[in-house]
Structure formats: C-alpha cells, structure tokens
Short mmCIF file of C-alpha atoms and ligand atoms in Angstrom, two decimals:
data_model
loop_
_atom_site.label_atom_id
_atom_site.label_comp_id
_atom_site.label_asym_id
_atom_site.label_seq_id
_atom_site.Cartn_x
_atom_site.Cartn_y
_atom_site.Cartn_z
CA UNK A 18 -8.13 27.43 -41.25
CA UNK A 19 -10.59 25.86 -39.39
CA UNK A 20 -13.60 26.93 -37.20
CA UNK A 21 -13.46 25.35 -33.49
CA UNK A 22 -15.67 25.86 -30.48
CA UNK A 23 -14.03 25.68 -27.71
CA UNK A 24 -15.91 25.17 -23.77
CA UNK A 25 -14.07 25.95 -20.42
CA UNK A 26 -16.15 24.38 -17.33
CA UNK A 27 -16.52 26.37 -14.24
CA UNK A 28 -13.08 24.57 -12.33
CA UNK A 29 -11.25 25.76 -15.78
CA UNK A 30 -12.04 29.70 -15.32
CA UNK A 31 -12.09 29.23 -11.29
CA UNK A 32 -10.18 32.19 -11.10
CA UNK A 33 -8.77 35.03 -12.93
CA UNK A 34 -5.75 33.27 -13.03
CA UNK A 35 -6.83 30.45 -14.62
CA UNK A 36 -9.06 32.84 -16.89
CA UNK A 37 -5.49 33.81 -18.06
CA UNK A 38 -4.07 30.80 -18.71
CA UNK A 39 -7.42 29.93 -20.93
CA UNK A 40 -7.02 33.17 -23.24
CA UNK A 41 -2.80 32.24 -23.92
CA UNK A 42 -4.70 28.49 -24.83
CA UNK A 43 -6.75 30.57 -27.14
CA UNK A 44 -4.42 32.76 -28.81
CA UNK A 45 -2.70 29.95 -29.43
CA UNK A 46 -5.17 28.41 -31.54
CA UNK A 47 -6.09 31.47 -32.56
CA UNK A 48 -2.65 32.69 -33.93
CA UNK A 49 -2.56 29.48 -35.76
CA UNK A 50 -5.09 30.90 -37.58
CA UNK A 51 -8.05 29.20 -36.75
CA UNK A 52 -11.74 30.89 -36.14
CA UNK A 53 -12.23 30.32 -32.52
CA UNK A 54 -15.83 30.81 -30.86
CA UNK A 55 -15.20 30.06 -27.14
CA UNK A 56 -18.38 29.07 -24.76
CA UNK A 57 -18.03 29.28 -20.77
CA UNK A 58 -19.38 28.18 -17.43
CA UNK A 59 -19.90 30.16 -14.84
CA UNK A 60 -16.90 29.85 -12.44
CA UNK A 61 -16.70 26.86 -10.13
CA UNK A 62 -18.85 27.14 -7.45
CA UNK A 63 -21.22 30.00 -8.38
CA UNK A 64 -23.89 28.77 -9.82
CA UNK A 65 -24.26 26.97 -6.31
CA UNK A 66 -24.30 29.94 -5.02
CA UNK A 67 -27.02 31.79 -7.33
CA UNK A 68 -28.99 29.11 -6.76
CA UNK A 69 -28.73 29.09 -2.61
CA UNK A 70 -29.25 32.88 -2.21
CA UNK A 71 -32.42 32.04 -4.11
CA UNK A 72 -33.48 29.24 -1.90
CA UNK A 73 -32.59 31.96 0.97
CA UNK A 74 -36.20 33.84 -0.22
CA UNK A 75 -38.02 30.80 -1.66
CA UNK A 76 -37.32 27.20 -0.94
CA UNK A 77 -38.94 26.03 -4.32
CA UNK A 78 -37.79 29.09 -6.29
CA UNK A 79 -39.92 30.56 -8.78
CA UNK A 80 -38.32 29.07 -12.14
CA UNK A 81 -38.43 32.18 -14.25
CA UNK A 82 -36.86 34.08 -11.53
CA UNK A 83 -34.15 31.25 -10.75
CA UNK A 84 -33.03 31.32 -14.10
CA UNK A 85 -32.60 35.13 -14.31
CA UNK A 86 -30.70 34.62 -11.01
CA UNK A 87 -28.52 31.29 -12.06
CA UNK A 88 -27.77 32.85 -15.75
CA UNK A 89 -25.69 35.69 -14.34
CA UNK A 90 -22.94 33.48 -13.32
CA UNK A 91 -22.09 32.47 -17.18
CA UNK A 92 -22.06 36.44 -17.88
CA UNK A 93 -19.33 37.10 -15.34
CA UNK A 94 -17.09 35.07 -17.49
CA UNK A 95 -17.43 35.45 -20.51
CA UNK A 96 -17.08 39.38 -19.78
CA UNK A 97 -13.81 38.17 -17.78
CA UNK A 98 -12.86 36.10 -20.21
CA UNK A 99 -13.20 38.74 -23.02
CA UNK A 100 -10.84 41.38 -20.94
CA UNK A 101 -7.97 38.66 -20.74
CA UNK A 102 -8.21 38.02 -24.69
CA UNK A 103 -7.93 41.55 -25.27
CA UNK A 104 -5.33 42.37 -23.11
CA UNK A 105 -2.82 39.81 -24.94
CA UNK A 106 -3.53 41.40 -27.87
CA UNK A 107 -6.36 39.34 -29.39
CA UNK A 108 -9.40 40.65 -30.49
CA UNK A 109 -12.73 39.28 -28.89
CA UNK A 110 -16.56 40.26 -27.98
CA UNK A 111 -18.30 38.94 -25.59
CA UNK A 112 -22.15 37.66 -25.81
CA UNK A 113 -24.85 36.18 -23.65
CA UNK A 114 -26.92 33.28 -24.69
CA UNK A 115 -29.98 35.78 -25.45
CA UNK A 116 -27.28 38.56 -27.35
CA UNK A 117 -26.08 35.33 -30.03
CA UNK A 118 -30.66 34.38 -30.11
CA UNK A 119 -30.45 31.03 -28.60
CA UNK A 120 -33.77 30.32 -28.99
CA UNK A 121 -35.26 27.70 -26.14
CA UNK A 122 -38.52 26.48 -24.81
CA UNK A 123 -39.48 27.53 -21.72
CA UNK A 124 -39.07 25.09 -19.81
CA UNK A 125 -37.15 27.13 -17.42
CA UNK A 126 -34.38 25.43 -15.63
CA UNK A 127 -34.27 22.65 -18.10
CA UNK A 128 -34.72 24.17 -20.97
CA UNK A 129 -34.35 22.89 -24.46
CA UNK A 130 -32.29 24.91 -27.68
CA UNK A 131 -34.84 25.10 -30.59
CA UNK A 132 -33.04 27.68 -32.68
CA UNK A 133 -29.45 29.56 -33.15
CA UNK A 134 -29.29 32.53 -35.29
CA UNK A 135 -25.48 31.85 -36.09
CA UNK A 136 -25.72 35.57 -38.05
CA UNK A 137 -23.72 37.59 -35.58
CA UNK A 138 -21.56 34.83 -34.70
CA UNK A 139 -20.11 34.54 -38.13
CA UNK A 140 -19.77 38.20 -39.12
CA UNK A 141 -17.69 39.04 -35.86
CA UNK A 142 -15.84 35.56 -36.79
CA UNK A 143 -15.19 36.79 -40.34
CA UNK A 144 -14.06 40.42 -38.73
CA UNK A 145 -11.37 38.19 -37.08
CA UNK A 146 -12.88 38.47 -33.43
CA UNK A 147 -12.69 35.53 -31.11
CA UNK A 148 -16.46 34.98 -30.29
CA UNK A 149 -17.36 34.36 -26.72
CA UNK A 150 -20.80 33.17 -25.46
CA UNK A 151 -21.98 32.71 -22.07
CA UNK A 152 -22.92 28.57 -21.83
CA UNK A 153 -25.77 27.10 -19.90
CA UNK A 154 -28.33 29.99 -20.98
CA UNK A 155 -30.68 31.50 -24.19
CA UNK A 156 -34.67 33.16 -24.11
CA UNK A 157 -38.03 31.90 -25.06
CA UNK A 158 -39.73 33.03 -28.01
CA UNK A 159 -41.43 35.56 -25.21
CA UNK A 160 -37.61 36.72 -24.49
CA UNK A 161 -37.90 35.37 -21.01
CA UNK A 162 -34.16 34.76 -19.70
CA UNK A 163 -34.01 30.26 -19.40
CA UNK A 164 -31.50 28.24 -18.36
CA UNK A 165 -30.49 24.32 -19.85
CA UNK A 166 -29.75 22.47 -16.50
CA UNK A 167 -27.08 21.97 -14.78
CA UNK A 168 -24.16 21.11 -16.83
CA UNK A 169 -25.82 23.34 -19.54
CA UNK A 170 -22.77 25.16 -20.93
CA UNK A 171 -21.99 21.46 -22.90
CA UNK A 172 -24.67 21.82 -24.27
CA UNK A 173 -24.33 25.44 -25.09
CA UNK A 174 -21.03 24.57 -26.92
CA UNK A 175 -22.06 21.55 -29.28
CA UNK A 176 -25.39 23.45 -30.03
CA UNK A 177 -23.18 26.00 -31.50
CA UNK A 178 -20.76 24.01 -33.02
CA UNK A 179 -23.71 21.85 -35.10
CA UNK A 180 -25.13 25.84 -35.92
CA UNK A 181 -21.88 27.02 -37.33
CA UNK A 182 -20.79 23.64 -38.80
CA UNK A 183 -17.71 23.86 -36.64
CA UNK A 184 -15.14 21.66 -37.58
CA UNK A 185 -14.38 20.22 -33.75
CA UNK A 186 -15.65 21.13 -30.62
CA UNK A 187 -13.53 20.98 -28.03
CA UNK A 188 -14.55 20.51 -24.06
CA UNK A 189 -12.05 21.76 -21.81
CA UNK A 190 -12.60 20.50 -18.56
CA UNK A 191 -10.33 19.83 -15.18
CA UNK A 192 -10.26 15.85 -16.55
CA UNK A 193 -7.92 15.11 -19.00
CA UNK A 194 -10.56 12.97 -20.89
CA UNK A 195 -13.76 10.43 -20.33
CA UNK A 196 -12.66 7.80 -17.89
CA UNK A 197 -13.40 4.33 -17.66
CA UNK A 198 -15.49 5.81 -14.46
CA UNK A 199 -15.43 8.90 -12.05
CA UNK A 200 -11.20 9.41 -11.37
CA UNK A 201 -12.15 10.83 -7.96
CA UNK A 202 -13.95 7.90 -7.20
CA UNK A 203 -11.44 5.24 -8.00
CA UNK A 204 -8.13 6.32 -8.79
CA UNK A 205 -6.98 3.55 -11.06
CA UNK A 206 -9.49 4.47 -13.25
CA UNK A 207 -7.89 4.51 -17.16
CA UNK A 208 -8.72 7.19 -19.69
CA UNK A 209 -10.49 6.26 -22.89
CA UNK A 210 -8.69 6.92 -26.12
CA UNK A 211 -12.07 7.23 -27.94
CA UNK A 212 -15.85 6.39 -26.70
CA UNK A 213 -18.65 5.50 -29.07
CA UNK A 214 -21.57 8.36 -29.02
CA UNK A 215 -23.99 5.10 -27.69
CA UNK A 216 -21.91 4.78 -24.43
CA UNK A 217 -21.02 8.51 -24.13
CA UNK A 218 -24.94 8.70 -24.31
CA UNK A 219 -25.91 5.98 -21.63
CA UNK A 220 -22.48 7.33 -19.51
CA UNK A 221 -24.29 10.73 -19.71
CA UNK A 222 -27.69 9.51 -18.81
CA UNK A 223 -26.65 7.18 -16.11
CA UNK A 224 -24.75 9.83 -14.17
CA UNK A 225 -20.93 10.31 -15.99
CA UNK A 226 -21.31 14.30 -15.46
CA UNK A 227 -18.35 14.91 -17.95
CA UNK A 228 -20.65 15.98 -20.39
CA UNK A 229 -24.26 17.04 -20.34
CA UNK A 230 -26.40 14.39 -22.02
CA UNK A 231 -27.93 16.46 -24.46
CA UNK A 232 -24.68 18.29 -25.55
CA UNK A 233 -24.10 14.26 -26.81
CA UNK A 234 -27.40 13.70 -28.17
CA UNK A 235 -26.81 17.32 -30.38
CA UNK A 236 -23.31 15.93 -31.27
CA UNK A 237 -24.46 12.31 -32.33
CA UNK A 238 -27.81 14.24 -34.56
CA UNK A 239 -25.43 16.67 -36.28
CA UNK A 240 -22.14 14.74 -36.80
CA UNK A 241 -20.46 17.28 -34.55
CA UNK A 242 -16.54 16.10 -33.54
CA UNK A 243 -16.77 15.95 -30.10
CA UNK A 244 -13.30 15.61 -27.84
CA UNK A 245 -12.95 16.52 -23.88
CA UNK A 246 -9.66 17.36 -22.45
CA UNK A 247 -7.75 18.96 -20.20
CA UNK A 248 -7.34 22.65 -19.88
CA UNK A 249 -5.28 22.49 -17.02
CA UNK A 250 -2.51 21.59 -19.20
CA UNK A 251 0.62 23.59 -19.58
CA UNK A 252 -1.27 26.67 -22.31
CA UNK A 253 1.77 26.75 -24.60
CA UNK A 254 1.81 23.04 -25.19
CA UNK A 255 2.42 22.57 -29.03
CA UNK A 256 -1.09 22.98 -30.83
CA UNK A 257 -0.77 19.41 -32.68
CA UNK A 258 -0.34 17.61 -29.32
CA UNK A 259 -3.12 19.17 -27.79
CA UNK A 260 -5.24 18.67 -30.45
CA UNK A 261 -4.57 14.64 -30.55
CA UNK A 262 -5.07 14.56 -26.52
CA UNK A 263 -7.99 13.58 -24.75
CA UNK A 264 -11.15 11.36 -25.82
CA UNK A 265 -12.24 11.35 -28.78
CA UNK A 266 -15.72 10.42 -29.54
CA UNK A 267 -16.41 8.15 -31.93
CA UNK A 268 -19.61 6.65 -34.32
CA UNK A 269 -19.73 3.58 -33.38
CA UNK A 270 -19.43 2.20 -38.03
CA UNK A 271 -15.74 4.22 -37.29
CA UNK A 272 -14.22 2.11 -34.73
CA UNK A 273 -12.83 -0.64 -35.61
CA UNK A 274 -10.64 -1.85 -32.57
CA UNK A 275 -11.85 -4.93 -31.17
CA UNK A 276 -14.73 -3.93 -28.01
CA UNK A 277 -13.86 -4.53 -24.46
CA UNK A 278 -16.95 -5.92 -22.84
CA UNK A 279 -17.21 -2.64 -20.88
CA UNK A 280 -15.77 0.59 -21.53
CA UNK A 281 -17.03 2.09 -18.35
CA UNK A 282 -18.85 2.42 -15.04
CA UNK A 283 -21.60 4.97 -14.05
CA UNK A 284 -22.99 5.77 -11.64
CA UNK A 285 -25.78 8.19 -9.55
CA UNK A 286 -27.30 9.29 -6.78
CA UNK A 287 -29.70 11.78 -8.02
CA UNK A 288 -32.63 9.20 -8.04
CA UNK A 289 -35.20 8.13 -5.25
CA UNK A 290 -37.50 5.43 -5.20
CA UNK A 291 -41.12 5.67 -5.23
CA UNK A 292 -43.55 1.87 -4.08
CA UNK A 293 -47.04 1.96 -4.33
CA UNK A 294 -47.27 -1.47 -2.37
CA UNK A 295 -50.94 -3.47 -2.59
CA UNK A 296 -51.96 -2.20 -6.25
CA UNK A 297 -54.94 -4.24 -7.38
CA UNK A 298 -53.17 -5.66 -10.74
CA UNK A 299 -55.83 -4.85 -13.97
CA UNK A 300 -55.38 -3.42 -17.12
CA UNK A 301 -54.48 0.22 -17.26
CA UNK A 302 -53.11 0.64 -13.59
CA UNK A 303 -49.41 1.69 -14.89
CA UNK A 304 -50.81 4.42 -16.71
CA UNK A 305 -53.40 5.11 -14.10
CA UNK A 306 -50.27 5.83 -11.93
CA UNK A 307 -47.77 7.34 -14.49
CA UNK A 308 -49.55 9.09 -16.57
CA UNK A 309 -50.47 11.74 -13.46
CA UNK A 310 -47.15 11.82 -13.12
CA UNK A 311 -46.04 12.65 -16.54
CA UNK A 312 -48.69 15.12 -16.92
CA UNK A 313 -47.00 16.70 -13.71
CA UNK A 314 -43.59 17.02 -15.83
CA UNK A 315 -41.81 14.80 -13.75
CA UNK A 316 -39.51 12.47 -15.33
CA UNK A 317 -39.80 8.38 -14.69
CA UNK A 318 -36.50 6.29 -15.19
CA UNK A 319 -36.87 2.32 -14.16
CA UNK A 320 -40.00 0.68 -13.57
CA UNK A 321 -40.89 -2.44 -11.64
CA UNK A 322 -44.33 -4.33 -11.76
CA UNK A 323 -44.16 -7.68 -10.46
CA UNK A 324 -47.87 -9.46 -9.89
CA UNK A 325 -48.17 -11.44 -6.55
CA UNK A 326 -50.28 -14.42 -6.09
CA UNK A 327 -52.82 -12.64 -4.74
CA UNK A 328 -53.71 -10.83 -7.40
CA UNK A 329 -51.95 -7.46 -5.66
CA UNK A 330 -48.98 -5.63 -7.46
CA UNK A 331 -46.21 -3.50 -5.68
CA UNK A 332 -45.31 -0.69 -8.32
CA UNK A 333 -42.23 0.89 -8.13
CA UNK A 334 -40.44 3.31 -9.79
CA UNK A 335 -37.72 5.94 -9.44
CA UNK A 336 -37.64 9.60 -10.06
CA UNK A 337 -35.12 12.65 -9.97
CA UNK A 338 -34.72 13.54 -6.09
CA UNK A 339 -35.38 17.39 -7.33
CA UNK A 340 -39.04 15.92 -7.70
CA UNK A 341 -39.53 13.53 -5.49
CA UNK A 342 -41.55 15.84 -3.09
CA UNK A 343 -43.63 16.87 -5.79
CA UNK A 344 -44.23 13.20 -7.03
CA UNK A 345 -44.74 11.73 -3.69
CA UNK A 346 -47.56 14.86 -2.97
CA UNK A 347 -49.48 13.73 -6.13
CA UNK A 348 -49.68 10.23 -4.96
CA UNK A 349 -50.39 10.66 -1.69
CA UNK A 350 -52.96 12.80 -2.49
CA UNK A 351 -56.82 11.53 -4.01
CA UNK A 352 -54.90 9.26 -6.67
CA UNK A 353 -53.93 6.84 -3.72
CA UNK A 354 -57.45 5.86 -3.04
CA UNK A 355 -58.25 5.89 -6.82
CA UNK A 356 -55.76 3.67 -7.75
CA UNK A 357 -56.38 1.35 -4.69
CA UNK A 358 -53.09 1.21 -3.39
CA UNK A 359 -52.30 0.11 0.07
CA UNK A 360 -49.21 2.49 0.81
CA UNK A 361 -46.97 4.85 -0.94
CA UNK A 362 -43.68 4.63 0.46
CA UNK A 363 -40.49 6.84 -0.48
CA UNK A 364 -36.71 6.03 -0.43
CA UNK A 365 -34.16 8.77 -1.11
CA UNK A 366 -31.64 6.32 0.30
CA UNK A 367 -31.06 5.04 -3.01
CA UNK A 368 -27.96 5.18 -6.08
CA UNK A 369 -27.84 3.46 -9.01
CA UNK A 370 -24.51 2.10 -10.83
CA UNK A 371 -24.38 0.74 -14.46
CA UNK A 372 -21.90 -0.85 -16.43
CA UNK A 373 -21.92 0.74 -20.23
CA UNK A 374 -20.57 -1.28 -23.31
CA UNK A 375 -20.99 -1.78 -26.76
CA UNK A 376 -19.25 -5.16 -26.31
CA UNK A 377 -21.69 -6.15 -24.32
CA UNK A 378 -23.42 -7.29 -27.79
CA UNK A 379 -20.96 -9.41 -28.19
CA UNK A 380 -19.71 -10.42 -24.60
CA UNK A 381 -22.00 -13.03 -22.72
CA UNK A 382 -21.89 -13.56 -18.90
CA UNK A 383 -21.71 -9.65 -18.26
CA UNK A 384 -25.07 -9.46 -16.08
CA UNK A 385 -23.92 -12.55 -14.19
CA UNK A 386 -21.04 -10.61 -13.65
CA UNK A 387 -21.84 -7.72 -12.24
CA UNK A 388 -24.83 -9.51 -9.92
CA UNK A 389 -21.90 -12.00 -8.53
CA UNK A 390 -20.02 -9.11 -7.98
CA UNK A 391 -22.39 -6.86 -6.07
CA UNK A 392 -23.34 -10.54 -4.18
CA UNK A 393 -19.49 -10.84 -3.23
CA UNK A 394 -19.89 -7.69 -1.52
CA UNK A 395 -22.81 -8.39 0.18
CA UNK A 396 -24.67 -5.95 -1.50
CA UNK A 397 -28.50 -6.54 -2.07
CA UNK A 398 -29.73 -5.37 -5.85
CA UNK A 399 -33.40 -3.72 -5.50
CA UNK A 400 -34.27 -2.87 -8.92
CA UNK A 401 -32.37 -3.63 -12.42
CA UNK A 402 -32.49 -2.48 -15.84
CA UNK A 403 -31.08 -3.64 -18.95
CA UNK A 404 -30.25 -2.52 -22.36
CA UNK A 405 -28.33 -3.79 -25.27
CA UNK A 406 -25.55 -1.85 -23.87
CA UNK A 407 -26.09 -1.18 -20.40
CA UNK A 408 -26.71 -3.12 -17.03
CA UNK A 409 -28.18 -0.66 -14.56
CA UNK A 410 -28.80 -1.77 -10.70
CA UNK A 411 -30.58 0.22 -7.93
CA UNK A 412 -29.04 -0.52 -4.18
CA UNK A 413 -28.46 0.99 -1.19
CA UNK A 414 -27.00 4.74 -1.49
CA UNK A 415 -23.77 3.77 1.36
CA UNK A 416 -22.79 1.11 -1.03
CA UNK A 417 -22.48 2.96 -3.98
CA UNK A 418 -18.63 3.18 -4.26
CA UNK A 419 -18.03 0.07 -2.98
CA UNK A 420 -19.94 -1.22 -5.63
CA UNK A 421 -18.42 1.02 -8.25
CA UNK A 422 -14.44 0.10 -7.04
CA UNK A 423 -15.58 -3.73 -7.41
CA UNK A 424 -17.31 -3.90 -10.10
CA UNK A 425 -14.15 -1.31 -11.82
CA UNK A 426 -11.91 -4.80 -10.44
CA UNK A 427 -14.26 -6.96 -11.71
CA UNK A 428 -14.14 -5.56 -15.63
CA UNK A 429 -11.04 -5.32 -15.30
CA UNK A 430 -10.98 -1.51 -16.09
CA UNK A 431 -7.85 -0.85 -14.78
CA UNK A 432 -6.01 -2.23 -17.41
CA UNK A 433 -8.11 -1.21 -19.96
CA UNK A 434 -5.97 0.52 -22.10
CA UNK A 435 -8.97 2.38 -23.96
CA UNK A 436 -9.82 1.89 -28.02
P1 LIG B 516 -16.84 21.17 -16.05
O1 LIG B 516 -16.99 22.13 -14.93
O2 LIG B 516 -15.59 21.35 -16.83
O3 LIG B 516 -18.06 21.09 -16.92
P2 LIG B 516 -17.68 18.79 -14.66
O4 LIG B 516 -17.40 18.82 -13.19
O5 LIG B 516 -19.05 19.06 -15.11
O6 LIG B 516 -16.64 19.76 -15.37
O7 LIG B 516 -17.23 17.38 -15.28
C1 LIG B 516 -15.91 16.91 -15.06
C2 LIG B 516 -15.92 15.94 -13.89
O8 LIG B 516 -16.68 14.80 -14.28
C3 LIG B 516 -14.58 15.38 -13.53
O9 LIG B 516 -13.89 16.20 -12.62
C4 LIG B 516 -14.92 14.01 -12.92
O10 LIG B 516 -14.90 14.04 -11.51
C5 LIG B 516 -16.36 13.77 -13.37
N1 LIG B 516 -16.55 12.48 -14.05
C6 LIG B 516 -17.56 11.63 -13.79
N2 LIG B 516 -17.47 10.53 -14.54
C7 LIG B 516 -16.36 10.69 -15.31
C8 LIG B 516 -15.73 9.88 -16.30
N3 LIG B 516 -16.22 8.70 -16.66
N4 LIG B 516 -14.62 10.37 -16.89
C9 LIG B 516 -14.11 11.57 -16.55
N5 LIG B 516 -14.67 12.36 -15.62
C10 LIG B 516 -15.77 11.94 -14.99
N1 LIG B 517 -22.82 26.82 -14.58
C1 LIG B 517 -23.79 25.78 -14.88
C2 LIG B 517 -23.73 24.69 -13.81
O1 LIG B 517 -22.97 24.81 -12.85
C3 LIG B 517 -23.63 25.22 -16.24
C4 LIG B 517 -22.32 24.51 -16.51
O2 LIG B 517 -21.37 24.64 -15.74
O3 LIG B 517 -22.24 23.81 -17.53
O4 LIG B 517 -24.45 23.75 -13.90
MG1 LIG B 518 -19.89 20.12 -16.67
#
C-alpha cells in the first residue's frame, strides 16, 4: 500500500463528465489499495471568470477580496468531485485549503505555504476515506482566505505530498507529459521520458506552465516523486501502465543517460520591458533604481547596464506585465529626476524564449546556436541572459513562435527521443 497524491487541472474536471471519468481513475487506484489524497483545480475556465466579475467592480481588485472571490472556484470541485467518488461506491470527504490548515503568508494572490497540519488528512486516510482538497488556496495566520497564483493547485498537491511523505505525486493534466516545448505551439514537439528537477525548474520559471514553479522547487527541497500525465486517458487503463506513463522527474546524480544539449524550449510573454535611457553611470545607481522597486514588491527578472562613452547608461530591465503599471508609476514619478534619467520608456511588446539543458555543461556552440538561429530568421535579440543551463533572449512579442518552431528545428527536438 502506498500513499499517492493525486492533482486534476481545471481542463481534467471541465465538466461533470470528465469529473466522472476522474473518480473511476481513482477507485482504481484506490481499490488497488492504495491511500489516495486527491487535490483539484477549479474547472477550466473559471477562475477566469472569478477573476473578471471582480475586475467588473474594481479594475485593480482589492487582493484580500480577489482571493475570497478566485478561491471559490477550487471548492466547486472538490465538492463535485467528492459526490462522484461516493456515488461509485468509494468513500471520500471533501476539504478546502483553510479546512486541511494550509498555513500561508499573506501575500494574497501569490501567496506562499508555510505550514500543513497533515492531522486530519491522515486520520480520514487511515478511516479509509479518499481525501480531497481544494488546490490553489490556504489562510494566513489571521485566517484571511489567500490564494498561491495562478497555477496554484501544483503547488497545492506537492506541498501535500512532501507533508504526508507521499510516496508519488501524480499531476494529471490534459498533456500526456512535459514536452520538449509547448505541443500547441509546435506540434512535432516530443515528450520527455524523464526531466531533471534543474530544467523542470528553469522550464517553470521561463514560462513551461505545466507545472507551477514552486510546486518544483517543494518537490526538488523534499525529495517528493514528481510525474505529470495524462488524465484524459482511457480511466480503466491497467494501473501498472499508467503508473510508468508520463514524465518522470528526475535528480539530476539519478540520470545517467547521456544529455542532449537541450531538453527543451520555453518560452513567455508575461514580461514587459522597462529603459531608463540617459542614467548618469556612478556607483549605487542600480540600486538607486531597483531597490524602489523591490521595496514596491514587484519582481525584476533580466537586467541590462551597458555604460556609453559619454559617461551616460541606458538601464533596462523587465518586469511581470501584471506590474508594469505600477512599476512604470514609481519611476515616472519623483525617482526620475532623482536618479537623473533622461526618459523612462515602456515596452509590453515584448516575449522571451529560452533554451533549457543540463547538457549545455557539456555542449559548446549552444549560444552561437540559438543567436544564428534567431539571425536566420531575421529576428533582432534585445536583451539576453545566461545560465549554466539556460540561454534566455528578449525579442519582439510577433516573433515569438517563429522563434520557438526554429530554434525547436534547430536542436533538433523533434527527434529527441527524451532520457
Ligand atoms: P492544468 O490545468 O492541468 O494545470 P495547464 O494548462 O496549467 O494544465 O498546463 C498544461 C499545459 O501546459 C498544456 O496543455 C500545454 O499547452 C502547456 N505546456 C507548456 N509548455 C509545455 C511543455 N513543455 N510540455 C507540456 N505542456 C506544456
Ligand atoms: N484555478 C487556478 C488557476 O486557474 C489554480 C490552478 O488551476 O492550478 O490558476
Ligand atoms: Mg496548471
């Protein structure tokens, strides 16, 4: 017997049909005699919603009162979700985030898990219920409803699983695995066989949305077993074979398969681009212009400082486009003049594509790669970052799957047959 959380995204319990089809996929594995804790999304397209009728009476919501509003999705579900177990004959309870004490900050709307009392969990696990638990949602020490960001129920489930010591965690999603990049964006793309947590973790930060990043951060801290695959499989599919599907991912001292250069392609348009053009270049002007920022709570990804001639810098950086009002506001406001820039100019117009690789430790040439690449299509590269396993380039937003199908040919992904 083992314990396994399971996590159905929002396209996965779309409708109560497919709600149906997820509790026969849990009595199977719970019949087999397994302890089964199950976390859920809200279902596909609500959360949207929530979040629009908000924006209908505020267009910044207030963030207490937008996660109160965008947590009720999740509770649908799992209340759903409970009613289809039961009615095959398997015993289950249903439980919000705050019910199970997910304890967060309160940051609402992007809220971090500090705490999981796994008490109740286990006793209604050891009564032989199937556990369900609304995803994307726990309270603040104050018991304020908060919410994880989008993509939160992820995290929801591997929280849980690293609380209860779960054997596996399995992601159910309408992919039958992590890609080599986005299958609706280029068709040929391969599935992965395994991924190491490093490039699930830059995939997830540079804009895979298969999983949440943090749900891979908790699963590479606490050794949780992490797989995604499909739950729009046939349900009664034999348990072993569904079991051994998917991606599985990996620590990177387990693999041992020789690396591809890249495993895969990510990519993003959630990021604008902020210049402060004319910066007189001394000591202490990046923190005199981030560190407003930061204190503001907004989030800074690449960075570009180049000094001209003149002894004049253009700064730029790029933000999340959720706050790029609020960062452009603070620097167009009495910071400009303090800092003694010339102009602050804003691009939304902006993506950003990386290719992610642990081979790339090994692999030389890859940058000059992907730059010939991008130059082949005539695309011009505006800012780039590197790390030991990631090339990252900012360009224009209307070349952004262009540049993700080439570079994709480039690797050559589509053969990839995964680790
Ligand atoms: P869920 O609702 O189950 O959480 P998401 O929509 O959040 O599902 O994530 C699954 C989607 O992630 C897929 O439908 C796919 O379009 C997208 N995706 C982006 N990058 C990848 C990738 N590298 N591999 C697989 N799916 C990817
Ligand atoms: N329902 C939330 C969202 O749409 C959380 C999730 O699906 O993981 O972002
Ligand atoms: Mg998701």
């Amino acid at each position: 017997m083992a314990l396994i959380v399971h996590k159905y995204g929002g396209t996965s319990v779309g409708t109560t049909e497919r709600i149906k089809n997820v509790a026969r996929r849990i009595a199977k594995w719970s019949r087999a005699g397994h302890q089964i804790v199950v976390v859920v999304s809200a279902m596909s397209g609500e959360t949207n919603r929530l979040i629009g009728l908000a924006k209908e009476l505020q267009a910044e919501p207030d963030p207490r009162e937008l996660d109160v509003i965008a947590s009720t999705g999740e509770q649908v579900t799992i209340g759903l979700l409970a009613m289809a177990l039961k009615s095959i004959g398997i015993r289950a309870r249903s439980y919000t985030g705050a019910q199970v004490r997910v304890l967060t900050d309160s940051a609402f709307t992007k809220a971090r898990i500090v705490a999981i009392d796994e008490a109740r969990i286990r006793a209604d696990l050891d009564a032989g219920q199937v556990v369900v638990v609304a995803g994307f949602q726990g309270q603040d020490e104050h018991g304020n409803i908060t919410t994880l960001g989008r993509g939160g129920s992820d995290t929801s489930a591997v929280a849980l699983a690293a609380a209860l010591r779960a054997d596996e965690c399995l992601i159910y999603t309408d992919v039958d695995g992590v890609y080599t990049t986005d299958p609706r964006i280029v068709p040929e793309a391969q599935r992965l066989r395994t991924v190491t947590f490093e490039e699930m973790l830059e995939m997830a930060s540079l804009g895979s949305k298969v999983l949440q990043i943090r749900s891979v951060e908790f699963a590479g801290k606490y050794r949780v077993r992490l797989r995604v695959l499909s739950s729009l499989t046939d349900a009664d599919m034999p348990l072993e074979e569904e079991a051994d599907s998917g991606t599985l991912i990996t620590f990177e001292e387990d693999t041992q398969m020789e690396q591809a250069a890249i495993s895969g392609i990510a990519f993003t348009r959630d990021e604008a681009k902020i210049t402060l053009t004319g910066v007189p270049d001394r000591p202490g002007i990046a923190y005199q212009i981030l560190g407003p920022v930061a204190d503001a709570n907004v989030d800074v990804d690449m960075i570009i400082q180049n000094t001209g001639a003149d002894g004049l810098t253009d700064f730029s950086f790029t933000v999340h486009r959720n706050e790029y009002a609020k960062a452009m506001d603070l620097l167009n406001g009495p910071l400009k003049a303090h800092i003694g820039a010339r102009a602050v100019l804003g691009d939304t117009r902006i993506c950003k594509v990386s290719v992610v690789g642990i081979g790339m430790r090994s692999h030389v040439g890859i940058a000059s790669l992907m730059f010939r690449t991008l130059s082949e299509e005539g695309i011009n590269i505006q800012m780039i970052s590197t790390s030991e396993i990631k090339i990252s380039c900012v360009i224009e937003d209307k070349y952004m799957e262009l540049a993700v199908r080439a570079l994709h040919k480039a690797f050559g992904l589509e053969q990839s047959v995964g680790a």
